[in-house]
PDB file of C-alpha atoms in Angstrom:
ATOM      1  CA  MET A  15     174.386 178.130 163.644  1.00 54.00           C
ATOM      2  CA  GLY A  16     175.370 174.708 165.108  1.00 69.00           C
ATOM      3  CA  TYR A  17     173.738 173.130 168.105  1.00 86.00           C
ATOM      4  CA  ALA A  18     176.084 170.149 168.574  1.00 89.00           C
ATOM      5  CA  LYS A  19     176.627 170.810 172.277  1.00 91.00           C
ATOM      6  CA  GLU A  20     172.938 171.063 173.098  1.00 92.00           C
ATOM      7  CA  ARG A  21     172.090 168.170 170.883  1.00 93.00           C
ATOM      8  CA  GLY A  22     174.714 165.967 172.643  1.00 94.00           C
ATOM      9  CA  LYS A  23     173.150 166.856 175.978  1.00 94.00           C
ATOM     10  CA  LEU A  24     169.715 165.818 174.684  1.00 96.00           C
ATOM     11  CA  GLU A  25     170.883 162.527 173.215  1.00 96.00           C
ATOM     12  CA  LYS A  26     172.431 161.563 176.604  1.00 96.00           C
ATOM     13  CA  LEU A  27     169.047 162.332 178.182  1.00 96.00           C
ATOM     14  CA  VAL A  28     167.261 160.113 175.680  1.00 97.00           C
ATOM     15  CA  ALA A  29     169.550 157.231 176.518  1.00 95.00           C
ATOM     16  CA  LYS A  30     168.761 157.714 180.203  1.00 94.00           C
ATOM     17  CA  VAL A  31     165.074 157.835 179.791  1.00 95.00           C
ATOM     18  CA  ALA A  32     164.855 154.974 177.305  1.00 93.00           C
ATOM     19  CA  ASP A  33     166.185 152.591 179.997  1.00 91.00           C
ATOM     20  CA  ILE A  34     163.331 153.335 182.380  1.00 93.00           C
ATOM     21  CA  ASN A  35     160.449 150.931 182.301  1.00 87.00           C
ATOM     22  CA  THR A  36     158.549 150.837 185.619  1.00 89.00           C
ATOM     23  CA  PHE A  37     157.535 153.467 188.151  1.00 92.00           C
ATOM     24  CA  ASN A  38     159.622 153.589 191.366  1.00 93.00           C
ATOM     25  CA  GLU A  39     161.190 156.453 193.238  1.00 93.00           C
ATOM     26  CA  LYS A  40     164.544 156.136 191.443  1.00 95.00           C
ATOM     27  CA  SER A  41     162.861 156.093 187.997  1.00 95.00           C
ATOM     28  CA  LEU A  42     160.743 159.096 188.903  1.00 94.00           C
ATOM     29  CA  ALA A  43     163.829 160.990 190.162  1.00 95.00           C
ATOM     30  CA  THR A  44     165.588 160.218 186.904  1.00 96.00           C
ATOM     31  CA  LEU A  45     162.650 161.526 184.887  1.00 96.00           C
ATOM     32  CA  ILE A  46     162.363 164.727 186.966  1.00 95.00           C
ATOM     33  CA  ASP A  47     166.122 165.275 186.671  1.00 97.00           C
ATOM     34  CA  THR A  48     165.784 164.800 182.897  1.00 97.00           C
ATOM     35  CA  HIS A  49     162.917 167.202 182.804  1.00 96.00           C
ATOM     36  CA  GLU A  50     164.953 169.845 184.537  1.00 97.00           C
ATOM     37  CA  LYS A  51     167.899 169.334 182.157  1.00 97.00           C
ATOM     38  CA  TYR A  52     165.629 169.401 179.106  1.00 96.00           C
ATOM     39  CA  SER A  53     163.941 172.563 180.375  1.00 96.00           C
ATOM     40  CA  HIS A  54     167.288 174.241 180.835  1.00 95.00           C
ATOM     41  CA  THR A  55     168.595 173.179 177.435  1.00 95.00           C
ATOM     42  CA  VAL A  56     165.456 174.140 175.543  1.00 95.00           C
ATOM     43  CA  ARG A  57     165.474 177.544 177.242  1.00 94.00           C
ATOM     44  CA  ILE A  58     169.051 178.050 176.061  1.00 93.00           C
ATOM     45  CA  LEU A  59     167.990 177.120 172.494  1.00 94.00           C
ATOM     46  CA  LYS A  60     164.953 179.395 172.685  1.00 94.00           C
ATOM     47  CA  ASN A  61     167.105 182.335 173.762  1.00 94.00           C
ATOM     48  CA  LYS A  62     169.514 181.740 170.814  1.00 91.00           C
ATOM     49  CA  GLU A  63     166.839 181.300 168.142  1.00 93.00           C
ATOM     50  CA  PRO A  64     163.286 182.093 169.440  1.00 94.00           C
ATOM     51  CA  GLU A  65     161.699 181.706 165.951  1.00 93.00           C
ATOM     52  CA  ILE A  66     162.972 178.171 165.639  1.00 91.00           C
ATOM     53  CA  PHE A  67     162.756 176.896 169.288  1.00 94.00           C
ATOM     54  CA  GLY A  68     160.002 178.996 170.815  1.00 93.00           C
ATOM     55  CA  ASP A  69     157.304 176.627 169.961  1.00 92.00           C
ATOM     56  CA  LEU A  70     159.251 173.684 171.483  1.00 91.00           C
ATOM     57  CA  TYR A  71     159.640 175.814 174.653  1.00 91.00           C
ATOM     58  CA  LYS A  72     155.957 176.539 174.835  1.00 92.00           C
ATOM     59  CA  ASN A  73     154.317 173.376 173.631  1.00 94.00           C
ATOM     60  CA  GLU A  74     156.658 170.407 174.420  1.00 93.00           C
ATOM     61  CA  LEU A  75     157.799 171.710 177.672  1.00 93.00           C
ATOM     62  CA  GLU A  76     154.205 172.328 178.767  1.00 94.00           C
ATOM     63  CA  GLU A  77     153.384 168.741 177.787  1.00 95.00           C
ATOM     64  CA  VAL A  78     156.220 167.431 179.879  1.00 95.00           C
ATOM     65  CA  LYS A  79     155.160 169.626 182.860  1.00 95.00           C
ATOM     66  CA  ALA A  80     151.560 168.211 182.577  1.00 96.00           C
ATOM     67  CA  GLY A  81     152.925 164.701 182.515  1.00 95.00           C
ATOM     68  CA  LYS A  82     154.881 165.287 185.698  1.00 94.00           C
ATOM     69  CA  LYS A  83     151.883 166.825 187.383  1.00 95.00           C
ATOM     70  CA  SER A  84     149.690 163.887 186.439  1.00 95.00           C
ATOM     71  CA  VAL A  85     152.147 161.408 188.062  1.00 94.00           C
ATOM     72  CA  LYS A  86     152.309 163.401 191.238  1.00 93.00           C
ATOM     73  CA  GLU A  87     148.473 163.732 191.497  1.00 95.00           C
ATOM     74  CA  SER A  88     147.811 160.017 190.796  1.00 93.00           C
ATOM     75  CA  ASP A  89     145.716 158.429 193.582  1.00 93.00           C
ATOM     76  CA  SER A  90     146.415 154.725 192.876  1.00 93.00           C
ATOM     77  CA  ASP A  91     149.396 152.599 191.998  1.00 91.00           C
ATOM     78  CA  GLU A  92     147.823 151.633 188.696  1.00 94.00           C
ATOM     79  CA  ALA A  93     147.061 155.203 187.761  1.00 94.00           C
ATOM     80  CA  ARG A  94     150.567 156.272 188.852  1.00 94.00           C
ATOM     81  CA  GLN A  95     152.152 153.641 186.644  1.00 94.00           C
ATOM     82  CA  ASN A  96     150.044 154.560 183.630  1.00 95.00           C
ATOM     83  CA  ASN A  97     150.676 158.306 184.112  1.00 95.00           C
ATOM     84  CA  PHE A  98     154.399 157.527 184.628  1.00 96.00           C
ATOM     85  CA  THR A  99     154.512 155.745 181.294  1.00 95.00           C
ATOM     86  CA  VAL A 100     152.753 158.731 179.563  1.00 95.00           C
ATOM     87  CA  TYR A 101     155.178 161.059 181.248  1.00 96.00           C
ATOM     88  CA  LYS A 102     158.170 159.011 179.997  1.00 96.00           C
ATOM     89  CA  ASP A 103     156.645 158.909 176.461  1.00 96.00           C
ATOM     90  CA  VAL A 104     156.003 162.576 176.410  1.00 96.00           C
ATOM     91  CA  MET A 105     159.622 163.315 177.693  1.00 97.00           C
ATOM     92  CA  LEU A 106     161.131 161.078 174.988  1.00 97.00           C
ATOM     93  CA  LYS A 107     158.943 162.709 172.256  1.00 97.00           C
ATOM     94  CA  ALA A 108     159.957 166.180 173.366  1.00 96.00           C
ATOM     95  CA  LEU A 109     163.623 165.218 173.453  1.00 97.00           C
ATOM     96  CA  GLU A 110     163.573 163.632 169.987  1.00 97.00           C
ATOM     97  CA  LYS A 111     161.681 166.504 168.496  1.00 96.00           C
ATOM     98  CA  THR A 112     164.171 168.986 169.875  1.00 95.00           C
ATOM     99  CA  ILE A 113     167.108 166.830 168.679  1.00 95.00           C
ATOM    100  CA  ASN A 114     165.506 166.672 165.240  1.00 94.00           C
ATOM    101  CA  THR A 115     164.955 170.435 165.144  1.00 93.00           C
ATOM    102  CA  THR A 116     168.595 171.098 165.983  1.00 92.00           C
ATOM    103  CA  LYS A 117     169.637 168.860 163.068  1.00 90.00           C
ATOM    104  CA  GLU A 118     167.306 170.620 160.654  1.00 88.00           C
ATOM    105  CA  THR A 119     168.727 174.020 161.500  1.00 81.00           C
ATOM    106  CA  LEU A 120     172.358 173.319 160.569  1.00 66.00           C
TER     107      LEU A 120
END
């Protein structure tokens, strides 16, 4: 089963996230939007092939959620910037892992 449509969506999200460097409201909004789109896409993949994408849904998506939560709960600008960077990195890792999984299941 091919996943070109979903992979294309994820590759566009990687490009959006890779351009983000510093914390500001616009960057955070972009990451949150990417998070929502990733969540939707990985849910679609999990519903199609739970054996293949179930772990991504459980593990990677939970890491992304935790990253978002840590940014929102940060109490200083420095902590917020650090947590934002971690959130971005976790998001990129999850996106890339999902893209690689779609390629491996051709």
